[in-house]
Amino acid sequence: MFADLPLLSLVIWVPIVGGLLVLLVGSGSSGQNARVLSLLTALLTFALSLPLYSGFDNASAQMQFVELVPWIASFNVNYHLGVDGISMPLILLTSFTTVLVVIAGWDVIKFKPAQYMAAFLIMEGLMVGVFAALDAMLFYVFWEAMLIPMFIVIGVWGGDNRVYATLKFFLYTFLGSVFMLVALIYLYFQANSFSILDYHLLPLGLNVQIWIFLAFLLAFAVKVPMWPVHTWLPDAHVQAPTGGSVILAAIMLKLGAYGFLRFSLPITPDASHNLDWLMIGLSLIAVAYIGFVALVQQDMKKLIAYSSISHMGFVTLGLFIPWTIAESSGSFAGATMGMEGGVVQMISHGFVSGAMFLCVGVMYDRMHSRQIADYGGVVHVMPRFAAFMVLFAMANAGLPGTAGFVGEFMVILSAFKANFWIAFVAATTLILGAGYTLWMVKRVLFGEITNDKVATLQDINGREFLILSTLALAVLFFGLYPAPLLEVMDATVRHLVEHIAVSKVPLDAM
Amino acid sequence: MESIYNLGLLIVLAPLAGAIVAGLFGGTIGRKGAHSVTTLGVAISFVLSAVVFKQVVIDKVGILNQTVYTWLVSEGIRFEVGFLIDQLTAMMMVVVTFVSLMVHIYTIGYMSHDEENWPAGSRAGTNSYQRFFSYISLFTFSMLVLVMANNFMQLFFGWEAVGLVSYLLIGFWSTRESAVYANLKAFLVNRVGDFGFLLGIGAVLMTFNSLDYSAVFSTAELHKNLTFSIFPGSEWNMMTVIGILLFIGAMGKSAQVPLHVWLPDSMEGPTPISALIHAATMVTAGIFMVARMSPLYELSETALSFILIIGAITALFMGLLGLIQNDIKRVVAYSTLSQLGYMTVALGASAYAAGVFHLMTHAFFKALLFLGAGSVIIAMHHDQDMRNMGGLRKYMPITWITSLIGSLALIGTPFFAGFYSKDSIIMAVGESSIPGSGFAFAAVLAGVFITALYSFRMYFMVFHGKERMDHHTREHLHETPWVVTLPLVLLAIPSVVIGAIFVMDMPFGNFFGEAIYVAAEHDVLATVGESIHGWWGMALHGFLTPAFWLAAGGVFTAWMLHRKGLDIAVVMKERFGFVYKILDNKYWADEIYAKLFAAGGRGLGNGLWKVGDVALIDGLMVNGSARVVGVLSGITRRLQTGYLYHYAFAMIVGLLALFSLFIFR
C-alpha cells in the first residue's frame, strides 16, 4: 500500500509544511494548539518513515525508494532522492528523535512555543533531506538550510552567552561547507552531473582526489566534530535549549560522519587511503585526548558534549580503518565489521547522547543550573529519574547490554586486526568513558544533599517518564539485540568496502 | 539435551524475572512480595541447577552447547548468546545459585531495618529493601549468564553485568561518601582489567575468526606457533598475548595485585553482598575464566608463569594485610584476596581443577565467614570494630560455632573442606616446573601460617576474652533471628564435608572431563594424585605435612597472644614499627594510584583542556583568526552592521552570485 507513495518526499515535506502551519497557528492560547499540531505532525512523520524500514530490501546495496525529477534542467540538477542501508536508519532516528524533542519541549518552552516547535519540525524535514538527497546540489541546499533553524533555536531559546555560541557554530560549519561547495562544483564539471552516484563511479587522479578529500574533510570534520575543529560543540551545547542539544547530538553530528560515508570514501577512495593515517590519528585523539578533557568538566552539558566528541571518534575510526587492516593482514576481511561498527555507533550514540542531554534538561528545568557542584544526592529526591540516568550513564560508558557497547565493541575488534596500538588507544575509552560519566553520576546523584534547592526537587512527571522510558527501551533493545540494525546495513556497507578497495585512479595517470 | 536447554533457560530467567518484578513493582508488592518473589526465583534456579548437575555430572548425559539467539552477524562472524553446560559450568551453577539462595534468605533478616540507614525523607530509602533484593537477583542472573556462556562475547556481557551490579550494591547506601567513592573505584579498577580483557577478545577474534568457545578451543593447537608483533621487531607468541590480555581482565575481577585495591573498599556495601559477590562468586569469575580457557593457557608457559607469580604475590602479601585490620569485614576481605591468590597460583601451575575446587570450597566457607561476620555486626548494632567485641560466644552460640567451622575450613584443618582444596594446590605447586613455581611454593606455604594467624586472631577477638562492648550494646546482645542463622548452618555443612566428597573426583579424578584441558607435561595434579589414596588417607597424611604445622603454629601464636591479652596489630606497631607502617598503609597502593592515575588523569585533562582547547585552539586559532579578521576588516567597518541576519543575507547573496556566474558564463 505504501509502495506507490513518494515516501521520502513525504518524510521531508510533511514536517516542513507542518512546521509552517504551526507558525501560522502561532503561540495563541498559550501555544496549546501549536503544540498539539506539532506533535501530530511529528507522529505522522514518524509513522510515514516506518515503511522505509518495513519495505526495505536488506539484500540490496542499491538505492531504494528512489525519486527522480528534473529540478534545474539546464544544470542537470535533479530532485533525486533515495536511501540505502546507511541512510535509512538515520532517517528513522531523525523522525523518532523529533517526536521526543517535541514532547520534551511541551510545557517547558513558555516563550514562543509555536516558533520553537516549528523550527524543530522544519529542521527535521531538512535533515531527512540531507540523508535522502542523491543530488549534490540538493544535498548542499538541505545541508546549509538545516543550519538556519538550529541557529535560530540556539539564538532565541538559548542561554546567556548564546550569541557567541551561535556565531561560532554558524561560522565554523559555514566555513567548512564552502569548501565542500567548491569540491562539488569541481566534480560537476568533471562528471557533467550533480548525481552523487555518478561521482562514485568517476575516475579521478590521486592529486585531485586529495584536494577534494581535504575540501570535504573541512566540511565534515567540523560537523562530526573532529579534533581540532571541535570547540564549537561544547559552546553550542551549553547554550542550546535541551531540544537543541538533543538534535545536535543525536542527528547533526551524524551528518558529518554520513558525509564521509556518502562522499569522501566512495568518491575519493584513494585519497582516503592516502590520508587514513590522518583520520585514524584524529580519531584516536578524539577518543583519548577528549576523554581526558571530558573528565575535568564542571558543567554537565560540556561534559556530555566532550563525551560526544570522544564517542564520535569511534565512528571515524571505524570508517577509515579498512586500509590499515588490508596492509597488516593482506585482505580487507574485518574492514566491514569496523565500518559497520562506526555506523552502529552513529545510531546508538543518537539514543544515548540524546538521553543524556534530556537527563540534564530534566534537572536544568528544575534547578536552572548545569554545574555539577550545585547538585549531589539527587537520588534521594528523584529516585526514578536517578534510575534512568544511571542506565543512560552506563550506556554512555559502553556497558554491554546497552546500545553504547555495540559500535565500540565492533570498532575495537576491527581495529585490533589493523594494529594493536590503535586498538589499545581506542580501548582506553573503557576506562575514560566510565571515569568521566560515572564520576559525574557520583557527584550529581549520590552522596548527601548539600544544596537546599536539591532537597525540594520533584521526581519526573508522566511526560518525562514517557520520554526517558522510550529511550531506555531503545537503548536496551539495540544493546541486547542489534541484529536487525546490522541486517539493514550489511549489504550496503559490504558494497562500500568492496568499492573503496578498488582504486579509482585512471590507469594512464598512475 | 533439549530438556537441559530448557532447564538452562529457566535457570537464567527465573532470577531475572524476580529482579524485574521486585525492581519495577517493589512499591506495589511490598517488602514481603519482593523477598518472596526473588527468593522463589533463585530457589527455582538452585533446584534446577541441581537437576542439571545430576544429569551432566552424575548421569553423564552429555554436554550442552547451544545457541539461544544471534546477537548480531557481521562479515559472516556470528556473535551469539548461548549456553555451554558442561561439568565446569554445572558445578559453578550449583555453587552460585546455592550461595545466592542462602544470601537471599539471610538478607530478609539483615536488611529488615534498612530504613534506618537512610536520611529522613529520602525517597530512595522508601523501597530500598525491595531494591536490594532486585539487585541481588539481578546479580544472580548476570553471574549465570557469565558461567553459562558458550562464547567470549557473552562472557564479556556477564563479566560487565556483574560489575554493574557490584557497582550498584557497593554504593547501595548512596548517602555515604565512602560507599559512593568505593563503588566508583571498584568500577574503574575493574574497567582497567576489562580494558585488557577486551583487547584479549580482539586477539582471539583476530586469531580464530570466531568467538565461539568450541571453535576456538578445538583449533587452538593449530595456532600455537603463531606470533604477533606488538612493538616493531619484537615478536610475541600469540597465545601468550591472548593469555596475558585475558588474564588482565581476571586480575581486575578477581582482585589480583596490582588491581586488588577495590576489593577491601567494596566492604562499604551491605554484608550479604560482600558474601555473595565479593567473596563467593563474582570475584571468582576470573578464576573460572582462566580454567575455562585452559586449552589456550596450556599453549603458553609464559602466560602461566605470569599468572603464577601474580597469584603468589597476592596470596602472600594480601594475607599479611589481614593481620593488622580491626574491622571484622576487612579481615575477611583481605583473607578473600589472599585465597583468590591461592586459586590463581593453582591456575598458573596448570592445576586448574585444584583452583576451581578451591573456588568451590572457598565459596561455601567464605560466604559462611562473611555471613557470620554480618550476624555479629547485627548483634553489635552495626559496629564493625573488633576491638569493641569479645566474648560473643555466650550470646550467639550458632554464630560462634558456625564461624569456628568456617575458620577451621579456611586455615586448612584436615577433614574440613578447605584442607582438601588448599593442600591440593600446595602439593601441585610443589610439583610444578613453570618458571616462578619455587617462589610460589614458598609464598603459599608462608601464607598458610599467616591465614591461620589472622583467622584466629579474629576468632579470639570476637568470640572469646573480655566483653569490650559498651554497656548498652551488651544488654541487647542476643543470637540473630532464624533467617540469619539458618543460612549459617546450611553453609557450615558443605564447609565441612564438601572437600571430602569431591577431592578424589575433582582435583585428582576426571570430574571435569573435556571441560578442562591440561597438557601432559604440565599435569602436576596427576603426579600428585598418584600418592593420594582416598579422602581419609589424605586427611590423615595431612597431619604430617609442613602446611598443617604452619597452620597449627599460626593458631597457637594467635592463642598465645590472646591469652596474654596482646593484639598482633598493637605488638607489631610497638616492636616492628616499620613493618606495621608498610602494612597499615597497604603498601601505599591506594595513595600511589590516587596520585598517579586519579590526580594525574585530572591534571592531564585540565592541561589538555586549558592549554589545548581553550588557549591554543579557541584562543589562538578561532578567536585569534577572528581578531585578525576584525583588524583587517576595520577598513570595511561600514559594511558591518553587527546583525546576524545581515551576514546571513550577504552569504545568500554571495551564493546567488556564484550561481549566476555559472549560469551566465
PDB file of N, CA, C and O in Angstrom, chain A residues 75 164 168 172 228 230-231 289 292 296-297 306 334 337 340 380-381 397 421 424 427 430 439 442 447 457 479-480 482-483, chain B residues 69 71 74-75 122-123 157 174-175 177 180 187 191 195 199 203 230 602 605 608-609 612-613 617-618 622-623 644 662-663:
ATOM      1  N   PHE A  75      21.198  22.754 -15.653  1.00  0.00           N
ATOM      2  CA  PHE A  75      22.405  22.341 -14.943  1.00  0.00           C
ATOM      3  C   PHE A  75      22.414  20.875 -14.599  1.00  0.00           C
ATOM      4  O   PHE A  75      23.286  20.420 -13.878  1.00  0.00           O
ATOM      5  N   TYR A 164      27.533  34.384  21.199  1.00  0.00           N
ATOM      6  CA  TYR A 164      28.871  33.873  20.897  1.00  0.00           C
ATOM      7  C   TYR A 164      28.769  32.441  20.371  1.00  0.00           C
ATOM      8  O   TYR A 164      29.392  32.087  19.364  1.00  0.00           O
ATOM      9  N   LYS A 168      29.807  31.167  16.626  1.00  0.00           N
ATOM     10  CA  LYS A 168      30.868  30.186  16.497  1.00  0.00           C
ATOM     11  C   LYS A 168      30.359  28.978  15.712  1.00  0.00           C
ATOM     12  O   LYS A 168      31.012  28.482  14.797  1.00  0.00           O
ATOM     13  N   TYR A 172      31.862  28.348  12.001  1.00  0.00           N
ATOM     14  CA  TYR A 172      32.604  27.094  11.882  1.00  0.00           C
ATOM     15  C   TYR A 172      32.014  26.230  10.767  1.00  0.00           C
ATOM     16  O   TYR A 172      32.688  25.812   9.833  1.00  0.00           O
ATOM     17  N   PRO A 228      40.963  19.147  15.486  1.00  0.00           N
ATOM     18  CA  PRO A 228      40.841  20.287  16.389  1.00  0.00           C
ATOM     19  C   PRO A 228      39.729  21.260  16.023  1.00  0.00           C
ATOM     20  O   PRO A 228      39.794  22.406  16.479  1.00  0.00           O
ATOM     21  N   HIS A 230      36.632  21.139  16.906  1.00  0.00           N
ATOM     22  CA  HIS A 230      35.500  20.677  17.708  1.00  0.00           C
ATOM     23  C   HIS A 230      35.024  21.699  18.724  1.00  0.00           C
ATOM     24  O   HIS A 230      34.008  21.488  19.356  1.00  0.00           O
ATOM     25  N   THR A 231      35.743  22.803  18.884  1.00  0.00           N
ATOM     26  CA  THR A 231      35.469  23.636  20.061  1.00  0.00           C
ATOM     27  C   THR A 231      34.130  24.373  19.980  1.00  0.00           C
ATOM     28  O   THR A 231      33.682  24.921  20.976  1.00  0.00           O
ATOM     29  N   TYR A 289      42.384  12.060  24.012  1.00  0.00           N
ATOM     30  CA  TYR A 289      42.555  13.470  24.412  1.00  0.00           C
ATOM     31  C   TYR A 289      41.232  14.028  24.940  1.00  0.00           C
ATOM     32  O   TYR A 289      41.145  14.560  26.044  1.00  0.00           O
ATOM     33  N   PHE A 292      40.058  12.700  28.244  1.00  0.00           N
ATOM     34  CA  PHE A 292      40.665  13.347  29.417  1.00  0.00           C
ATOM     35  C   PHE A 292      40.047  14.723  29.663  1.00  0.00           C
ATOM     36  O   PHE A 292      39.820  15.123  30.809  1.00  0.00           O
ATOM     37  N   VAL A 296      37.431  16.503  33.288  1.00  0.00           N
ATOM     38  CA  VAL A 296      37.583  17.645  34.205  1.00  0.00           C
ATOM     39  C   VAL A 296      36.506  18.708  34.017  1.00  0.00           C
ATOM     40  O   VAL A 296      36.598  19.785  34.602  1.00  0.00           O
ATOM     41  N   GLN A 297      35.483  18.423  33.220  1.00  0.00           N
ATOM     42  CA  GLN A 297      34.448  19.432  33.012  1.00  0.00           C
ATOM     43  C   GLN A 297      33.592  19.593  34.259  1.00  0.00           C
ATOM     44  O   GLN A 297      33.264  18.619  34.926  1.00  0.00           O
ATOM     45  N   TYR A 306      31.719  16.885  25.332  1.00  0.00           N
ATOM     46  CA  TYR A 306      33.041  16.307  25.094  1.00  0.00           C
ATOM     47  C   TYR A 306      32.951  14.793  24.952  1.00  0.00           C
ATOM     48  O   TYR A 306      33.640  14.191  24.138  1.00  0.00           O
ATOM     49  N   GLY A 334      37.480  -7.997   7.876  1.00  0.00           N
ATOM     50  CA  GLY A 334      37.491  -7.279   9.146  1.00  0.00           C
ATOM     51  C   GLY A 334      37.166  -5.809   8.975  1.00  0.00           C
ATOM     52  O   GLY A 334      36.785  -5.139   9.930  1.00  0.00           O
ATOM     53  N   MET A 337      33.402  -5.058   9.413  1.00  0.00           N
ATOM     54  CA  MET A 337      32.967  -5.010  10.808  1.00  0.00           C
ATOM     55  C   MET A 337      33.268  -3.645  11.430  1.00  0.00           C
ATOM     56  O   MET A 337      32.446  -3.074  12.137  1.00  0.00           O
ATOM     57  N   GLU A 340      30.841  -1.114   9.875  1.00  0.00           N
ATOM     58  CA  GLU A 340      29.501  -1.316  10.436  1.00  0.00           C
ATOM     59  C   GLU A 340      29.459  -0.859  11.887  1.00  0.00           C
ATOM     60  O   GLU A 340      28.471  -0.275  12.339  1.00  0.00           O
ATOM     61  N   HIS A 380      18.020  10.976  46.265  1.00  0.00           N
ATOM     62  CA  HIS A 380      17.130  10.940  47.427  1.00  0.00           C
ATOM     63  C   HIS A 380      15.817  11.653  47.184  1.00  0.00           C
ATOM     64  O   HIS A 380      14.842  11.407  47.887  1.00  0.00           O
ATOM     65  N   VAL A 381      15.818  12.553  46.205  1.00  0.00           N
ATOM     66  CA  VAL A 381      14.562  13.239  45.907  1.00  0.00           C
ATOM     67  C   VAL A 381      13.971  12.790  44.577  1.00  0.00           C
ATOM     68  O   VAL A 381      12.771  12.909  44.360  1.00  0.00           O
ATOM     69  N   ALA A 397      28.946   4.852  29.087  1.00  0.00           N
ATOM     70  CA  ALA A 397      30.230   4.241  29.418  1.00  0.00           C
ATOM     71  C   ALA A 397      30.433   2.944  28.641  1.00  0.00           C
ATOM     72  O   ALA A 397      31.395   2.224  28.873  1.00  0.00           O
ATOM     73  N   TRP A 421      48.188  -1.108  18.639  1.00  0.00           N
ATOM     74  CA  TRP A 421      48.201   0.165  19.364  1.00  0.00           C
ATOM     75  C   TRP A 421      47.000   1.020  19.053  1.00  0.00           C
ATOM     76  O   TRP A 421      46.557   1.812  19.885  1.00  0.00           O
ATOM     77  N   PHE A 424      44.535  -0.390  21.220  1.00  0.00           N
ATOM     78  CA  PHE A 424      44.912  -0.052  22.596  1.00  0.00           C
ATOM     79  C   PHE A 424      44.396   1.338  22.968  1.00  0.00           C
ATOM     80  O   PHE A 424      43.733   1.506  23.987  1.00  0.00           O
ATOM     81  N   ALA A 427      40.631   1.441  23.051  1.00  0.00           N
ATOM     82  CA  ALA A 427      40.029   0.750  24.196  1.00  0.00           C
ATOM     83  C   ALA A 427      40.160   1.535  25.488  1.00  0.00           C
ATOM     84  O   ALA A 427      39.493   1.212  26.472  1.00  0.00           O
ATOM     85  N   LEU A 430      37.128   2.540  27.547  1.00  0.00           N
ATOM     86  CA  LEU A 430      36.529   1.730  28.594  1.00  0.00           C
ATOM     87  C   LEU A 430      36.766   2.359  29.958  1.00  0.00           C
ATOM     88  O   LEU A 430      35.896   2.370  30.817  1.00  0.00           O
ATOM     89  N   TRP A 439      31.886   9.445  37.313  1.00  0.00           N
ATOM     90  CA  TRP A 439      32.291  10.450  38.300  1.00  0.00           C
ATOM     91  C   TRP A 439      31.234  11.551  38.363  1.00  0.00           C
ATOM     92  O   TRP A 439      30.868  12.029  39.436  1.00  0.00           O
ATOM     93  N   LYS A 442      28.286  10.161  40.206  1.00  0.00           N
ATOM     94  CA  LYS A 442      28.551  10.132  41.648  1.00  0.00           C
ATOM     95  C   LYS A 442      28.297  11.503  42.267  1.00  0.00           C
ATOM     96  O   LYS A 442      27.645  11.628  43.288  1.00  0.00           O
ATOM     97  N   GLY A 447      25.667  10.653  47.233  1.00  0.00           N
ATOM     98  CA  GLY A 447      26.139  11.454  48.345  1.00  0.00           C
ATOM     99  C   GLY A 447      24.978  12.088  49.099  1.00  0.00           C
ATOM    100  O   GLY A 447      23.807  11.777  48.857  1.00  0.00           O
ATOM    101  N   LEU A 457      13.413  19.207  45.144  1.00  0.00           N
ATOM    102  CA  LEU A 457      13.116  18.756  43.776  1.00  0.00           C
ATOM    103  C   LEU A 457      11.993  17.719  43.758  1.00  0.00           C
ATOM    104  O   LEU A 457      11.850  16.923  44.674  1.00  0.00           O
ATOM    105  N   GLY A 479      20.986  -2.782  22.487  1.00  0.00           N
ATOM    106  CA  GLY A 479      22.111  -3.400  23.174  1.00  0.00           C
ATOM    107  C   GLY A 479      21.974  -4.907  23.257  1.00  0.00           C
ATOM    108  O   GLY A 479      22.957  -5.639  23.143  1.00  0.00           O
ATOM    109  N   LEU A 480      20.750  -5.359  23.433  1.00  0.00           N
ATOM    110  CA  LEU A 480      20.542  -6.802  23.599  1.00  0.00           C
ATOM    111  C   LEU A 480      20.316  -7.505  22.274  1.00  0.00           C
ATOM    112  O   LEU A 480      20.523  -8.706  22.153  1.00  0.00           O
ATOM    113  N   PRO A 482      21.077  -6.197  18.564  1.00  0.00           N
ATOM    114  CA  PRO A 482      21.385  -5.273  17.470  1.00  0.00           C
ATOM    115  C   PRO A 482      21.271  -5.901  16.085  1.00  0.00           C
ATOM    116  O   PRO A 482      21.446  -5.203  15.090  1.00  0.00           O
ATOM    117  N   ALA A 483      20.970  -7.192  16.023  1.00  0.00           N
ATOM    118  CA  ALA A 483      20.966  -7.875  14.729  1.00  0.00           C
ATOM    119  C   ALA A 483      20.123  -7.173  13.660  1.00  0.00           C
ATOM    120  O   ALA A 483      20.583  -7.040  12.520  1.00  0.00           O
TER     121      ALA A 483
ATOM    122  N   TYR B  69      20.132 -17.153  20.901  1.00  0.00           N
ATOM    123  CA  TYR B  69      19.783 -16.273  19.784  1.00  0.00           C
ATOM    124  C   TYR B  69      21.037 -15.617  19.241  1.00  0.00           C
ATOM    125  O   TYR B  69      22.077 -15.579  19.911  1.00  0.00           O
ATOM    126  N   TRP B  71      23.062 -12.516  18.365  1.00  0.00           N
ATOM    127  CA  TRP B  71      23.112 -11.106  18.793  1.00  0.00           C
ATOM    128  C   TRP B  71      23.307 -10.222  17.565  1.00  0.00           C
ATOM    129  O   TRP B  71      22.549  -9.303  17.324  1.00  0.00           O
ATOM    130  N   SER B  74      28.193 -10.033  11.571  1.00  0.00           N
ATOM    131  CA  SER B  74      28.937  -9.058  10.787  1.00  0.00           C
ATOM    132  C   SER B  74      30.041  -9.798  10.059  1.00  0.00           C
ATOM    133  O   SER B  74      30.812 -10.529  10.676  1.00  0.00           O
ATOM    134  N   GLU B  75      30.107  -9.595   8.778  1.00  0.00           N
ATOM    135  CA  GLU B  75      31.103 -10.275   7.938  1.00  0.00           C
ATOM    136  C   GLU B  75      31.029 -11.780   8.108  1.00  0.00           C
ATOM    137  O   GLU B  75      32.046 -12.462   8.091  1.00  0.00           O
ATOM    138  N   SER B 122      14.322  10.639  52.542  1.00  0.00           N
ATOM    139  CA  SER B 122      14.917  10.196  51.286  1.00  0.00           C
ATOM    140  C   SER B 122      13.966   9.261  50.564  1.00  0.00           C
ATOM    141  O   SER B 122      13.578   8.215  51.089  1.00  0.00           O
ATOM    142  N   ARG B 123      13.579   9.657  49.366  1.00  0.00           N
ATOM    143  CA  ARG B 123      12.659   8.804  48.601  1.00  0.00           C
ATOM    144  C   ARG B 123      13.357   7.562  48.073  1.00  0.00           C
ATOM    145  O   ARG B 123      12.713   6.582  47.744  1.00  0.00           O
ATOM    146  N   PHE B 157      29.707  -9.987  28.375  1.00  0.00           N
ATOM    147  CA  PHE B 157      28.415  -9.450  28.828  1.00  0.00           C
ATOM    148  C   PHE B 157      28.215  -9.721  30.311  1.00  0.00           C
ATOM    149  O   PHE B 157      27.919  -8.819  31.094  1.00  0.00           O
ATOM    150  N   SER B 174      23.701   5.112  49.310  1.00  0.00           N
ATOM    151  CA  SER B 174      24.285   6.151  48.472  1.00  0.00           C
ATOM    152  C   SER B 174      24.435   7.479  49.186  1.00  0.00           C
ATOM    153  O   SER B 174      24.923   8.427  48.593  1.00  0.00           O
ATOM    154  N   THR B 175      24.023   7.590  50.437  1.00  0.00           N
ATOM    155  CA  THR B 175      24.332   8.836  51.143  1.00  0.00           C
ATOM    156  C   THR B 175      25.757   8.833  51.640  1.00  0.00           C
ATOM    157  O   THR B 175      26.324   9.882  51.908  1.00  0.00           O
ATOM    158  N   GLU B 177      29.461   8.905  51.690  1.00  0.00           N
ATOM    159  CA  GLU B 177      30.511   9.327  50.765  1.00  0.00           C
ATOM    160  C   GLU B 177      31.496   8.182  50.520  1.00  0.00           C
ATOM    161  O   GLU B 177      31.920   7.934  49.392  1.00  0.00           O
ATOM    162  N   VAL B 180      30.001   5.639  47.964  1.00  0.00           N
ATOM    163  CA  VAL B 180      29.942   6.028  46.551  1.00  0.00           C
ATOM    164  C   VAL B 180      31.341   6.299  45.994  1.00  0.00           C
ATOM    165  O   VAL B 180      31.535   6.287  44.782  1.00  0.00           O
ATOM    166  N   PHE B 187      34.447   0.135  40.090  1.00  0.00           N
ATOM    167  CA  PHE B 187      34.096   0.055  38.677  1.00  0.00           C
ATOM    168  C   PHE B 187      35.280   0.436  37.802  1.00  0.00           C
ATOM    169  O   PHE B 187      35.576  -0.227  36.805  1.00  0.00           O
ATOM    170  N   ARG B 191      37.412  -1.716  35.250  1.00  0.00           N
ATOM    171  CA  ARG B 191      37.481  -1.318  33.848  1.00  0.00           C
ATOM    172  C   ARG B 191      38.914  -1.409  33.308  1.00  0.00           C
ATOM    173  O   ARG B 191      39.119  -1.668  32.134  1.00  0.00           O
ATOM    174  N   PHE B 195      39.716  -3.539  30.124  1.00  0.00           N
ATOM    175  CA  PHE B 195      40.466  -2.977  29.006  1.00  0.00           C
ATOM    176  C   PHE B 195      41.371  -4.062  28.405  1.00  0.00           C
ATOM    177  O   PHE B 195      41.362  -4.301  27.194  1.00  0.00           O
ATOM    178  N   LEU B 199      40.787  -6.289  24.763  1.00  0.00           N
ATOM    179  CA  LEU B 199      41.850  -6.454  23.772  1.00  0.00           C
ATOM    180  C   LEU B 199      42.146  -7.939  23.573  1.00  0.00           C
ATOM    181  O   LEU B 199      42.431  -8.381  22.461  1.00  0.00           O
ATOM    182  N   ALA B 203      42.180 -10.111  20.217  1.00  0.00           N
ATOM    183  CA  ALA B 203      43.246 -11.018  19.768  1.00  0.00           C
ATOM    184  C   ALA B 203      42.670 -12.397  19.426  1.00  0.00           C
ATOM    185  O   ALA B 203      43.094 -13.030  18.452  1.00  0.00           O
ATOM    186  N   ILE B 230      53.944  -6.762  18.673  1.00  0.00           N
ATOM    187  CA  ILE B 230      53.352  -5.657  19.425  1.00  0.00           C
ATOM    188  C   ILE B 230      54.169  -4.403  19.174  1.00  0.00           C
ATOM    189  O   ILE B 230      53.650  -3.381  18.752  1.00  0.00           O
ATOM    190  N   ARG B 602      43.227  13.747  36.064  1.00  0.00           N
ATOM    191  CA  ARG B 602      42.565  15.055  36.117  1.00  0.00           C
ATOM    192  C   ARG B 602      43.527  16.149  35.670  1.00  0.00           C
ATOM    193  O   ARG B 602      43.143  17.067  34.946  1.00  0.00           O
ATOM    194  N   GLY B 605      43.853  15.999  31.969  1.00  0.00           N
ATOM    195  CA  GLY B 605      42.612  16.516  31.383  1.00  0.00           C
ATOM    196  C   GLY B 605      42.575  18.029  31.441  1.00  0.00           C
ATOM    197  O   GLY B 605      42.278  18.695  30.449  1.00  0.00           O
ATOM    198  N   LEU B 608      45.150  19.463  28.963  1.00  0.00           N
ATOM    199  CA  LEU B 608      44.713  19.387  27.570  1.00  0.00           C
ATOM    200  C   LEU B 608      43.583  20.377  27.305  1.00  0.00           C
ATOM    201  O   LEU B 608      43.521  21.007  26.253  1.00  0.00           O
ATOM    202  N   TRP B 609      42.719  20.504  28.293  1.00  0.00           N
ATOM    203  CA  TRP B 609      41.572  21.389  28.090  1.00  0.00           C
ATOM    204  C   TRP B 609      41.999  22.851  28.074  1.00  0.00           C
ATOM    205  O   TRP B 609      41.757  23.572  27.115  1.00  0.00           O
ATOM    206  N   GLY B 612      45.211  23.064  25.429  1.00  0.00           N
ATOM    207  CA  GLY B 612      44.876  22.638  24.068  1.00  0.00           C
ATOM    208  C   GLY B 612      43.639  23.339  23.547  1.00  0.00           C
ATOM    209  O   GLY B 612      43.690  24.101  22.584  1.00  0.00           O
ATOM    210  N   ASP B 613      42.513  23.080  24.222  1.00  0.00           N
ATOM    211  CA  ASP B 613      41.241  23.570  23.699  1.00  0.00           C
ATOM    212  C   ASP B 613      41.078  25.071  23.884  1.00  0.00           C
ATOM    213  O   ASP B 613      40.811  25.800  22.938  1.00  0.00           O
ATOM    214  N   ILE B 617      43.494  26.232  20.627  1.00  0.00           N
ATOM    215  CA  ILE B 617      42.521  26.139  19.533  1.00  0.00           C
ATOM    216  C   ILE B 617      41.577  27.334  19.542  1.00  0.00           C
ATOM    217  O   ILE B 617      41.459  28.064  18.559  1.00  0.00           O
ATOM    218  N   ASP B 618      40.938  27.563  20.709  1.00  0.00           N
ATOM    219  CA  ASP B 618      39.981  28.662  20.752  1.00  0.00           C
ATOM    220  C   ASP B 618      40.686  30.013  20.784  1.00  0.00           C
ATOM    221  O   ASP B 618      40.356  30.917  20.030  1.00  0.00           O
ATOM    222  N   VAL B 622      40.825  30.087  16.712  1.00  0.00           N
ATOM    223  CA  VAL B 622      39.463  30.538  16.400  1.00  0.00           C
ATOM    224  C   VAL B 622      39.285  32.021  16.675  1.00  0.00           C
ATOM    225  O   VAL B 622      39.118  32.821  15.764  1.00  0.00           O
ATOM    226  N   ASN B 623      39.395  32.375  17.953  1.00  0.00           N
ATOM    227  CA  ASN B 623      39.184  33.782  18.272  1.00  0.00           C
ATOM    228  C   ASN B 623      40.321  34.644  17.741  1.00  0.00           C
ATOM    229  O   ASN B 623      40.138  35.803  17.400  1.00  0.00           O
ATOM    230  N   LEU B 644      23.187  39.586  12.707  1.00  0.00           N
ATOM    231  CA  LEU B 644      23.482  38.305  12.092  1.00  0.00           C
ATOM    232  C   LEU B 644      22.746  38.124  10.778  1.00  0.00           C
ATOM    233  O   LEU B 644      23.261  37.570   9.829  1.00  0.00           O
ATOM    234  N   PHE B 662      27.818  30.820 -12.881  1.00  0.00           N
ATOM    235  CA  PHE B 662      27.814  29.596 -13.672  1.00  0.00           C
ATOM    236  C   PHE B 662      26.796  29.662 -14.788  1.00  0.00           C
ATOM    237  O   PHE B 662      27.019  29.202 -15.899  1.00  0.00           O
ATOM    238  N   ILE B 663      25.632  30.224 -14.446  1.00  0.00           N
ATOM    239  CA  ILE B 663      24.545  30.222 -15.422  1.00  0.00           C
ATOM    240  C   ILE B 663      24.898  31.076 -16.640  1.00  0.00           C
ATOM    241  O   ILE B 663      24.726  30.671 -17.781  1.00  0.00           O
TER     242      ILE B 663
END
